[in-house]
């Protein structure tokens, strides 16, 4: 009897892929995160009332803001990288550099945003 | 030099569950991981099983996870990985015994992309070779190097998800023929690889490219295939 | 030896299918979203957001140029923000983003759900879901 | 009976020769190809340099020259009818590969590109000629892949990872084979009208070798056990350029592109040994030259290796010295970039295994056990022959490295093996299918797997004191030293005694693994048994041949002796003893003469 082929989440995450594997995971988290957020947001605006207020209180939570801003920003920047290299496959040979650039763009923006959010949270 | 070698063990004839076995070995840093496995098999436990043949990275038998990454045991030296070495079977294929996995789904996927030269037109009048310029030959050189070791496919998260994804190795084979100026079945292959199980399932994770012991630019090849399915340009 | 001739297969022969159309749609919609968001942000800045809104508010508007996203700001006159033009831009963004996002979820499901039947169900659910979201979204955009 | 399969033709081995045979046999008969490795893992994939055919795409060349070079390369031991046949078929054979899609490198005109290789010359000028068709330094890989792909296209039946253990002979005819399915450990009987052996060589009996772990001489040993003879087993080729200690091959193509051998004193030494073609002399000559240098103390740092220099500036320097030119007559030059394109894998091997860059550093090399010239005697149609009159054994065929046609005689020229696979693989396949059409199935013995099972049981039931790994290591060492490049009576006698001793110890090996699934320990032990069998025959035949010829060089009989030894050796195993007989060499056009390069 052979062992099943199933790859557990733990062993999948233990695989030592490099930069691009990490960005792929984060991109996926970001995409799903946004999809869920957008859905809830639209529904909340639609329903209004108590549910709407409850939903809004979630958005205003600073932890949630840090998370959703991560989703949006990372997904957008990484999505742009993917789009560019997909439309011009020749650029794929520069993927290492592309990942560096991506982080170089993402980190400062995200860092400032987190700082602002936390400051607002502490201040408010 | 002293190394510890941790090996994934599973013998279906006696074990219910898999486990790790650790061996302390005294070896040279220029030895291959394959040499260590041979040493363990020879002197510590003869039942340790793994595939190997050529011992220099050209037959594709011994792809496995070494310190968490797919590599060929015969093309990885101790000095490349350090003195703590963990060896595990490939992910996403059934483990039959120890480091041996069931390769059938891998080869089945390979066979799906019509991985053979197709040209039913008459041969050149002189009966000689079909002409091909060095440039045309170079176009698909990279993907002719594949030794079907499965290091790429089993490093791909999409394949881990489900083995109906053709996987990078099969796509590499498709690339090798689609971009061969002499081949005439590019359209059939493009149709096959644009199914749900095909190129659309590649999320440019690059694990394949980084695992490939033949240094094939797999992600790039898949990228070219994606564009070819859309534009129909195959040169 | 003659120079390499360029080779292109006609559409009918290679049978371009839904999967790859959606693949390219995902990329193009990504670019479109960038364009729309940028457009909305520039619009906001022209409409005077520089002095009356903070960065977060501008971004919020950018990601969805919808009236509700400016209501809590210091903009004195919200009329220019709720013209049919901006409602149309918002609708476009909504359409593109929902299609992109829902298809993205389908792609993720495809990675784990393999049986043709399962995939059919996923597609069915997502189409229903997408239509519902678009309908609700449009209602919100045009009535608020 | 469980696990009995019926096929008209069964091919054992899925390397270049087995696949070619399978492809052709399956066109006329129901065929199965059985292999202990996945077909694409076969050692044909390791072949680097090229496959020869006298196309003359770059300069004048003709099949007659190819024939003569091969005869001369074989040190006149090759059968000239077969050699002529092969060299004439070469052009069509290589074209057929091209038509199957094999991606050869190309000339600017779009034709197949060719390069120089040792021993291949223009017979009029004596200069090296570009005859080796190649795809970078991966020619064998491309051949193996292409043939496997064509087999898939033609829906050939494969039994992958089935190891053949025994050959069934009934009423003096082939009746099938017995194989173990590695994944389950079950024995299967393949009932067949015709059986083709294409199991490759047995270089793993030597310590330093370019050969795969799978090269354990299974085919040869199985036939030997069944009472059939082997031919010319004393002739084993040592390739001059293997990576020091590891034995990994550095193709002759490196020298074909202009690389030269350098000894510990920094001198190029090949001109001393082969004044015409120098570094491109045939392999036995070059290997002996390297060993002579080493023995006379001119190895690098007093060690037993020398350098292969492929740095572009050296290549250009020595090419100018030799007056080497491009086809258009201009002086020969090469850049690092071009070299990298032509020899990418060689560069890679050096980087991975030695950590050096052959564009700026010299490669440490040493001769490495490489190719089995001898083997299962066949005629040029791949039919196994069993005596000095070339009587064919009905239904039994062999092709590729395990066979001895003999086109390679006492020494094989580089690139001729791949050619051998394609040409004789094809004919063996055709013949077998033809035979199967008119032949009947032989009735299987009552218990066809008995013999194979007995061998396994024997291994499992010994006293369990001995270690397979140790015996095998000792064998490799002794064989490499005493039955290697240089041989003498004393060394070989000692080796034979040791082999007998190991065989005794082998009866008591320890098999820890009691399982059925992928019991690689048991199979490795079984393979060691084959290697011991083959090593024994090699040593006996080598001791018996009292002359030096091609790959067989004796210190105590340094001259070639055409009067007494211009004949093939045949060796049988009878009651555990090696019996030796002879077979005449077929000589048609070329009378033996002294061999100078
Ligand atoms: C490193 C290297 C480089 C070379 N370069 C060149 C070159 O440039 N030019 C050239 O002409 N020649 C070259 N050669 C020689 C040539 O490649 C080989 O002689 C040739 O490939 C042998 O092919 P084959 O078909 O006989 O055997 P292989 O390709 O080795 O196939 C043997 C097959 O038999 C199967 N098998 C073995 N035993 C069993 C069993 N018991 N049961 C079932 N199956 C079994 C194996 O699985 C395998 O499929 C080179 C050889 C080496 C080692
Ligand atoms: C500027 C904005 C955006 C860009 C540039 C962008 C880009 C991309 C790209 C290129 C992909 C394909 C990834 C792949 O195939 O591997 C993708 C996937 C996805 N996107 Fe977006 N996207 C954007 C906005 C959104 C929004 C607003 C949502 C949610 C509603 C979303 C949800 C998703 C989802 C769920 C996926 C699938 C993730 C996966 O396959 O791993 N995206 N995005
Ligand atoms: S593409 Fe590379 S990693 Fe994948 S099977 Fe081929 S050689 Fe192995
Ligand atoms: S790892 Fe997988 S997702 Fe694509 S880039 Fe490689 S096939
Ligand atoms: S043993 Fe052949 S690739 Fe490692």
mmCIF file of C-alpha atoms in Angstrom, chain B:
data_model
loop_
_atom_site.group_PDB
_atom_site.id
_atom_site.type_symbol
_atom_site.label_atom_id
_atom_site.label_comp_id
_atom_site.label_asym_id
_atom_site.label_seq_id
_atom_site.Cartn_x
_atom_site.Cartn_y
_atom_site.Cartn_z
ATOM 1 C CA UNK B 1 33.524 15.554 7.601
ATOM 2 C CA UNK B 2 30.671 14.521 9.878
ATOM 3 C CA UNK B 3 27.138 14.809 8.616
ATOM 4 C CA UNK B 4 23.761 13.738 9.855
ATOM 5 C CA UNK B 5 21.505 12.336 7.224
ATOM 6 C CA UNK B 6 17.827 12.211 8.012
ATOM 7 C CA UNK B 7 15.925 9.967 5.651
ATOM 8 C CA UNK B 8 12.213 9.509 5.129
ATOM 9 C CA UNK B 9 11.424 5.834 5.561
ATOM 10 C CA UNK B 10 8.339 3.891 4.675
ATOM 11 C CA UNK B 11 8.234 0.222 3.880
ATOM 12 C CA UNK B 12 4.714 -0.851 2.938
ATOM 13 C CA UNK B 13 5.481 -4.464 3.754
ATOM 14 C CA UNK B 14 6.152 -3.777 7.423
ATOM 15 C CA UNK B 15 5.295 -0.188 8.328
ATOM 16 C CA UNK B 16 1.850 1.233 8.929
ATOM 17 C CA UNK B 17 3.140 4.764 9.027
ATOM 18 C CA UNK B 18 6.168 6.538 7.707
ATOM 19 C CA UNK B 19 8.962 7.822 9.916
ATOM 20 C CA UNK B 20 12.399 9.392 9.746
ATOM 21 C CA UNK B 21 15.638 7.563 10.328
ATOM 22 C CA UNK B 22 18.826 9.436 11.146
ATOM 23 C CA UNK B 23 22.339 8.311 10.255
ATOM 24 C CA UNK B 24 25.626 9.850 11.306
ATOM 25 C CA UNK B 25 28.141 9.531 8.538
ATOM 26 C CA UNK B 26 31.767 10.417 8.061
ATOM 27 C CA UNK B 27 32.277 11.435 4.448
ATOM 28 C CA UNK B 28 34.033 13.849 2.102
ATOM 29 C CA UNK B 29 32.347 17.123 1.355
ATOM 30 C CA UNK B 30 32.680 16.469 -2.365
ATOM 31 C CA UNK B 31 30.508 13.370 -2.175
ATOM 32 C CA UNK B 32 27.110 13.299 -3.757
ATOM 33 C CA UNK B 33 23.971 12.828 -1.716
ATOM 34 C CA UNK B 34 23.511 9.705 -3.809
ATOM 35 C CA UNK B 35 26.831 8.402 -2.496
ATOM 36 C CA UNK B 36 25.563 8.888 1.046
ATOM 37 C CA UNK B 37 22.409 6.962 0.291
ATOM 38 C CA UNK B 38 24.470 4.177 -1.265
ATOM 39 C CA UNK B 39 26.644 4.145 1.827
ATOM 40 C CA UNK B 40 23.644 3.861 4.118
ATOM 41 C CA UNK B 41 22.220 1.120 1.964
ATOM 42 C CA UNK B 42 25.522 -0.712 1.908
ATOM 43 C CA UNK B 43 26.468 -0.464 5.559
ATOM 44 C CA UNK B 44 23.535 0.575 7.699
ATOM 45 C CA UNK B 45 20.291 -0.622 6.260
ATOM 46 C CA UNK B 46 20.099 -2.553 3.015
ATOM 47 C CA UNK B 47 16.373 -2.099 2.788
ATOM 48 C CA UNK B 48 16.634 1.627 2.100
ATOM 49 C CA UNK B 49 15.231 2.025 -1.390
ATOM 50 C CA UNK B 50 15.614 4.733 -3.978
ATOM 51 C CA UNK B 51 15.945 4.899 -7.723
ATOM 52 C CA UNK B 52 19.202 5.731 -9.435
ATOM 53 C CA UNK B 53 21.088 4.868 -12.538
ATOM 54 C CA UNK B 54 23.468 7.248 -14.309
ATOM 55 C CA UNK B 55 24.881 8.927 -11.177
ATOM 56 C CA UNK B 56 25.674 12.141 -13.007
ATOM 57 C CA UNK B 57 22.437 13.947 -13.559
ATOM 58 C CA UNK B 58 21.378 12.803 -16.999
ATOM 59 C CA UNK B 59 18.882 9.986 -16.483
ATOM 60 C CA UNK B 60 16.404 11.629 -14.142
ATOM 61 C CA UNK B 61 15.971 8.697 -11.746
ATOM 62 C CA UNK B 62 16.791 10.247 -8.427
ATOM 63 C CA UNK B 63 14.862 13.454 -8.030
ATOM 64 C CA UNK B 64 13.932 13.851 -4.365
ATOM 65 C CA UNK B 65 13.511 16.521 -1.736
ATOM 66 C CA UNK B 66 16.837 17.402 -0.191
ATOM 67 C CA UNK B 67 16.607 19.869 2.656
ATOM 68 C CA UNK B 68 13.119 20.749 1.543
ATOM 69 C CA UNK B 69 13.818 21.358 -2.107
ATOM 70 C CA UNK B 70 13.626 19.143 -5.172
ATOM 71 C CA UNK B 71 17.026 18.125 -6.522
ATOM 72 C CA UNK B 72 18.821 15.202 -8.059
ATOM 73 C CA UNK B 73 20.678 13.264 -5.390
ATOM 74 C CA UNK B 74 23.481 12.586 -7.845
ATOM 75 C CA UNK B 75 23.910 16.211 -8.809
ATOM 76 C CA UNK B 76 23.992 17.608 -5.295
ATOM 77 C CA UNK B 77 27.214 17.531 -3.344
ATOM 78 C CA UNK B 78 27.396 17.604 0.422
ATOM 79 C CA UNK B 79 29.225 20.908 0.260
ATOM 80 C CA UNK B 80 26.185 22.410 -1.506
ATOM 81 C CA UNK B 81 23.779 21.575 1.301
ATOM 82 C CA UNK B 82 25.773 21.529 4.526
ATOM 83 C CA UNK B 83 26.166 18.952 7.256
ATOM 84 C CA UNK B 84 22.533 18.557 8.242
ATOM 85 C CA UNK B 85 20.837 16.787 5.402
ATOM 86 C CA UNK B 86 17.219 15.721 5.204
ATOM 87 C CA UNK B 87 16.068 13.547 2.339
ATOM 88 C CA UNK B 88 12.411 13.020 1.540
ATOM 89 C CA UNK B 89 10.422 11.720 -1.413
ATOM 90 C CA UNK B 90 8.884 14.033 -3.991
ATOM 91 C CA UNK B 91 5.620 15.695 -3.064
ATOM 92 C CA UNK B 92 2.345 15.108 -4.817
ATOM 93 C CA UNK B 93 2.985 11.551 -5.931
ATOM 94 C CA UNK B 94 2.161 8.431 -3.952
ATOM 95 C CA UNK B 95 5.059 7.141 -1.913
ATOM 96 C CA UNK B 96 5.547 3.472 -2.730
ATOM 97 C CA UNK B 97 8.560 2.832 -0.571
ATOM 98 C CA UNK B 98 11.096 5.094 1.128
ATOM 99 C CA UNK B 99 12.170 7.564 -1.539
ATOM 100 C CA UNK B 100 10.395 5.824 -4.389
ATOM 101 C CA UNK B 101 7.204 7.457 -5.608
ATOM 102 C CA UNK B 102 4.625 6.364 -8.125
ATOM 103 C CA UNK B 103 5.659 8.023 -11.380
ATOM 104 C CA UNK B 104 2.682 6.882 -13.422
ATOM 105 C CA UNK B 105 0.545 10.030 -13.071
ATOM 106 C CA UNK B 106 3.586 12.050 -14.067
ATOM 107 C CA UNK B 107 4.201 10.056 -17.229
ATOM 108 C CA UNK B 108 0.474 9.964 -17.977
ATOM 109 C CA UNK B 109 0.430 13.739 -18.037
ATOM 110 C CA UNK B 110 3.496 13.773 -20.238
ATOM 111 C CA UNK B 111 1.795 11.459 -22.695
ATOM 112 C CA UNK B 112 -1.226 13.743 -22.941
ATOM 113 C CA UNK B 113 0.523 16.528 -24.839
ATOM 114 C CA UNK B 114 1.419 14.399 -27.892
ATOM 115 C CA UNK B 115 5.079 14.399 -26.934
ATOM 116 C CA UNK B 116 6.359 13.158 -30.257
ATOM 117 C CA UNK B 117 7.334 14.637 -33.558
ATOM 118 C CA UNK B 118 4.431 14.846 -35.983
ATOM 119 C CA UNK B 119 4.932 15.730 -39.615
ATOM 120 C CA UNK B 120 2.981 13.800 -42.178
ATOM 121 C CA UNK B 121 4.065 15.867 -45.154
ATOM 122 C CA UNK B 122 6.247 14.144 -47.715
ATOM 123 C CA UNK B 123 9.968 14.146 -47.046
ATOM 124 C CA UNK B 124 12.194 16.524 -48.988
ATOM 125 C CA UNK B 125 12.625 15.386 -52.591
ATOM 126 C CA UNK B 126 16.279 14.502 -52.087
ATOM 127 C CA UNK B 127 15.270 12.161 -49.246
ATOM 128 C CA UNK B 128 17.587 14.011 -46.927
ATOM 129 C CA UNK B 129 16.999 15.944 -43.750
ATOM 130 C CA UNK B 130 14.216 18.477 -43.309
ATOM 131 C CA UNK B 131 16.132 21.705 -43.359
ATOM 132 C CA UNK B 132 16.182 23.828 -40.258
ATOM 133 C CA UNK B 133 18.268 26.923 -39.722
ATOM 134 C CA UNK B 134 20.494 27.194 -36.646
ATOM 135 C CA UNK B 135 18.153 29.946 -35.461
ATOM 136 C CA UNK B 136 15.084 27.763 -35.760
ATOM 137 C CA UNK B 137 16.940 24.989 -33.998
ATOM 138 C CA UNK B 138 17.949 27.299 -31.190
ATOM 139 C CA UNK B 139 14.324 28.375 -30.695
ATOM 140 C CA UNK B 140 13.411 25.216 -28.799
ATOM 141 C CA UNK B 141 16.836 24.084 -27.611
ATOM 142 C CA UNK B 142 16.158 24.784 -23.966
ATOM 143 C CA UNK B 143 13.178 22.472 -23.724
ATOM 144 C CA UNK B 144 14.890 19.563 -25.509
ATOM 145 C CA UNK B 145 17.083 19.121 -22.435
ATOM 146 C CA UNK B 146 14.359 17.654 -20.231
ATOM 147 C CA UNK B 147 15.178 14.293 -18.655
ATOM 148 C CA UNK B 148 11.691 13.753 -17.200
ATOM 149 C CA UNK B 149 12.958 13.692 -13.652
ATOM 150 C CA UNK B 150 9.718 15.219 -12.301
ATOM 151 C CA UNK B 151 11.553 17.634 -10.015
ATOM 152 C CA UNK B 152 9.615 20.490 -11.552
ATOM 153 C CA UNK B 153 6.135 19.043 -11.598
ATOM 154 C CA UNK B 154 6.350 17.838 -8.028
ATOM 155 C CA UNK B 155 7.530 21.237 -6.825
ATOM 156 C CA UNK B 156 4.526 23.001 -8.303
ATOM 157 C CA UNK B 157 1.755 23.997 -5.886
ATOM 158 C CA UNK B 158 -0.811 23.632 -8.640
ATOM 159 C CA UNK B 159 0.234 20.023 -9.075
ATOM 160 C CA UNK B 160 0.156 19.459 -5.339
ATOM 161 C CA UNK B 161 -3.414 20.651 -5.473
ATOM 162 C CA UNK B 162 -4.358 18.057 -8.030
ATOM 163 C CA UNK B 163 -2.480 15.851 -10.446
ATOM 164 C CA UNK B 164 -4.840 16.592 -13.274
ATOM 165 C CA UNK B 165 -2.752 19.714 -13.879
ATOM 166 C CA UNK B 166 -0.458 18.718 -16.732
ATOM 167 C CA UNK B 167 2.440 20.173 -14.835
ATOM 168 C CA UNK B 168 5.585 21.906 -16.005
ATOM 169 C CA UNK B 169 7.333 18.814 -17.386
ATOM 170 C CA UNK B 170 4.492 18.011 -19.762
ATOM 171 C CA UNK B 171 4.318 21.644 -20.786
ATOM 172 C CA UNK B 172 8.049 21.632 -21.427
ATOM 173 C CA UNK B 173 7.503 18.675 -23.754
ATOM 174 C CA UNK B 174 4.698 20.539 -25.499
ATOM 175 C CA UNK B 175 6.955 23.546 -25.917
ATOM 176 C CA UNK B 176 9.714 21.425 -27.398
ATOM 177 C CA UNK B 177 7.434 20.366 -30.263
ATOM 178 C CA UNK B 178 5.234 23.406 -30.699
ATOM 179 C CA UNK B 179 8.239 25.595 -31.394
ATOM 180 C CA UNK B 180 10.036 23.085 -33.614
ATOM 181 C CA UNK B 181 9.796 24.554 -37.110
ATOM 182 C CA UNK B 182 9.564 21.053 -38.594
ATOM 183 C CA UNK B 183 6.605 19.905 -36.530
ATOM 184 C CA UNK B 184 3.051 20.214 -37.802
ATOM 185 C CA UNK B 185 0.823 19.480 -34.847
ATOM 186 C CA UNK B 186 1.208 22.699 -32.915
ATOM 187 C CA UNK B 187 -2.489 23.481 -33.069
ATOM 188 C CA UNK B 188 -3.565 20.154 -31.554
ATOM 189 C CA UNK B 189 -1.106 20.632 -28.742
ATOM 190 C CA UNK B 190 -2.187 24.196 -28.153
ATOM 191 C CA UNK B 191 -5.729 22.970 -27.852
ATOM 192 C CA UNK B 192 -4.706 20.367 -25.298
ATOM 193 C CA UNK B 193 -2.713 22.715 -23.142
ATOM 194 C CA UNK B 194 -5.418 25.356 -23.067
ATOM 195 C CA UNK B 195 -7.864 22.996 -21.366
ATOM 196 C CA UNK B 196 -8.664 23.536 -17.691
ATOM 197 C CA UNK B 197 -5.828 21.206 -16.731
ATOM 198 C CA UNK B 198 -3.330 23.146 -18.806
ATOM 199 C CA UNK B 199 -1.339 26.365 -18.812
ATOM 200 C CA UNK B 200 -4.066 28.435 -17.158
ATOM 201 C CA UNK B 201 -3.300 26.565 -13.956
ATOM 202 C CA UNK B 202 0.255 27.850 -13.861
ATOM 203 C CA UNK B 203 0.479 30.736 -11.415
ATOM 204 C CA UNK B 204 4.104 31.570 -12.175
ATOM 205 C CA UNK B 205 5.348 30.162 -8.899
ATOM 206 C CA UNK B 206 8.804 29.456 -10.393
ATOM 207 C CA UNK B 207 9.391 26.488 -8.100
ATOM 208 C CA UNK B 208 9.692 24.424 -11.268
ATOM 209 C CA UNK B 209 12.376 26.589 -12.819
ATOM 210 C CA UNK B 210 14.358 26.630 -9.625
ATOM 211 C CA UNK B 211 14.091 22.883 -9.179
ATOM 212 C CA UNK B 212 15.059 21.927 -12.715
ATOM 213 C CA UNK B 213 18.434 20.166 -12.651
ATOM 214 C CA UNK B 214 18.848 20.850 -16.352
ATOM 215 C CA UNK B 215 18.459 24.585 -15.880
ATOM 216 C CA UNK B 216 15.524 24.772 -18.241
ATOM 217 C CA UNK B 217 13.756 28.125 -18.106
ATOM 218 C CA UNK B 218 10.456 26.383 -17.533
ATOM 219 C CA UNK B 219 8.371 29.333 -16.412
ATOM 220 C CA UNK B 220 9.479 31.215 -19.457
ATOM 221 C CA UNK B 221 8.587 28.296 -21.699
ATOM 222 C CA UNK B 222 5.151 28.117 -20.110
ATOM 223 C CA UNK B 223 4.818 31.864 -20.550
ATOM 224 C CA UNK B 224 5.561 31.479 -24.242
ATOM 225 C CA UNK B 225 2.983 28.742 -24.459
ATOM 226 C CA UNK B 226 0.350 30.913 -22.810
ATOM 227 C CA UNK B 227 0.911 33.635 -25.329
ATOM 228 C CA UNK B 228 0.947 31.101 -28.156
ATOM 229 C CA UNK B 229 -2.465 29.784 -27.164
ATOM 230 C CA UNK B 230 -3.782 33.323 -27.451
ATOM 231 C CA UNK B 231 -1.979 34.672 -30.472
ATOM 232 C CA UNK B 232 -1.320 31.474 -32.382
ATOM 233 C CA UNK B 233 2.223 32.613 -33.040
ATOM 234 C CA UNK B 234 4.568 29.669 -32.804
ATOM 235 C CA UNK B 235 7.922 30.871 -34.029
#
